[in-house]
DNA sequence: ACACGATGTAAAGCACACTTTACAAAGATT
DNA sequence: AATCTTTGTAAAGTGTGCTTTACATCGTGT
């Protein structure tokens, strides 16, 4: 899976730490997802989608 | 997280085994998700959405 | 040069997603 | 009643999502 997390975060001018806090996860989790190290769980994907006001399919995509 | 998997599967008249095969997972995984024992991974959620032709948010929802 | 904020990397540990195998309980069919 | 399909339950094993801690790197500002 691919994702646009880094770009979306940059657009909103959020640091990894700020985004992590809004999502209720550690900064390492944000780093790992941005770097494509692993995919978020479904509940976390929902929270990410909610933070950015976008459907999950517009943030994450099967490559 | 809640989901409508069981109802959607019933509408399409699929058995758990048939759905599992289409999704490329074991039947136990389908059972566990239907029963709410755990949530699917994000990639599996995408495959489920594709099988039913619906956005993820119309199949899974934060309760 | 030094400090500071933001990002990247690594490793150990815990919980959960998924597997395989096996068996039990219903429902439908003959 | 006996069989067959479908569904439910359980348990042990593997891999991944997420945590915490710690340190390295890079860019910017003083």
Short mmCIF file of C-alpha atoms (C1' of nucleotides) in Angstrom, two decimals, chain D residues 1-27:
data_model
loop_
_atom_site.label_atom_id
_atom_site.label_comp_id
_atom_site.label_asym_id
_atom_site.label_seq_id
_atom_site.Cartn_x
_atom_site.Cartn_y
_atom_site.Cartn_z
"C1'" DA D 1 -32.63 -41.01 10.69
"C1'" DA D 2 -28.52 -40.26 8.13
"C1'" DT D 3 -25.75 -37.24 5.39
"C1'" DC D 4 -23.94 -32.76 3.71
"C1'" DT D 5 -23.19 -27.95 3.85
"C1'" DT D 6 -22.65 -23.99 6.46
"C1'" DT D 7 -21.48 -21.78 10.47
"C1'" DG D 8 -19.31 -21.39 15.11
"C1'" DT D 9 -15.53 -22.19 18.49
"C1'" DA D 10 -10.89 -23.18 20.18
"C1'" DA D 11 -5.93 -23.34 20.44
"C1'" DA D 12 -1.16 -22.89 19.00
"C1'" DG D 13 1.98 -20.59 15.90
"C1'" DT D 14 3.81 -16.63 12.87
"C1'" DG D 15 4.15 -11.99 11.45
"C1'" DT D 16 2.96 -7.15 11.78
"C1'" DG D 17 1.16 -2.73 14.12
"C1'" DC D 18 2.36 0.10 17.76
"C1'" DT D 19 4.95 1.42 21.97
"C1'" DT D 20 9.02 3.23 24.46
"C1'" DT D 21 13.67 4.59 24.61
"C1'" DA D 22 17.63 6.19 22.65
"C1'" DC D 23 20.66 8.14 19.45
"C1'" DA D 24 22.01 10.17 14.75
"C1'" DT D 25 21.31 13.61 11.13
"C1'" DC D 26 19.89 17.69 8.95
"C1'" DG D 27 18.47 22.62 8.63
#
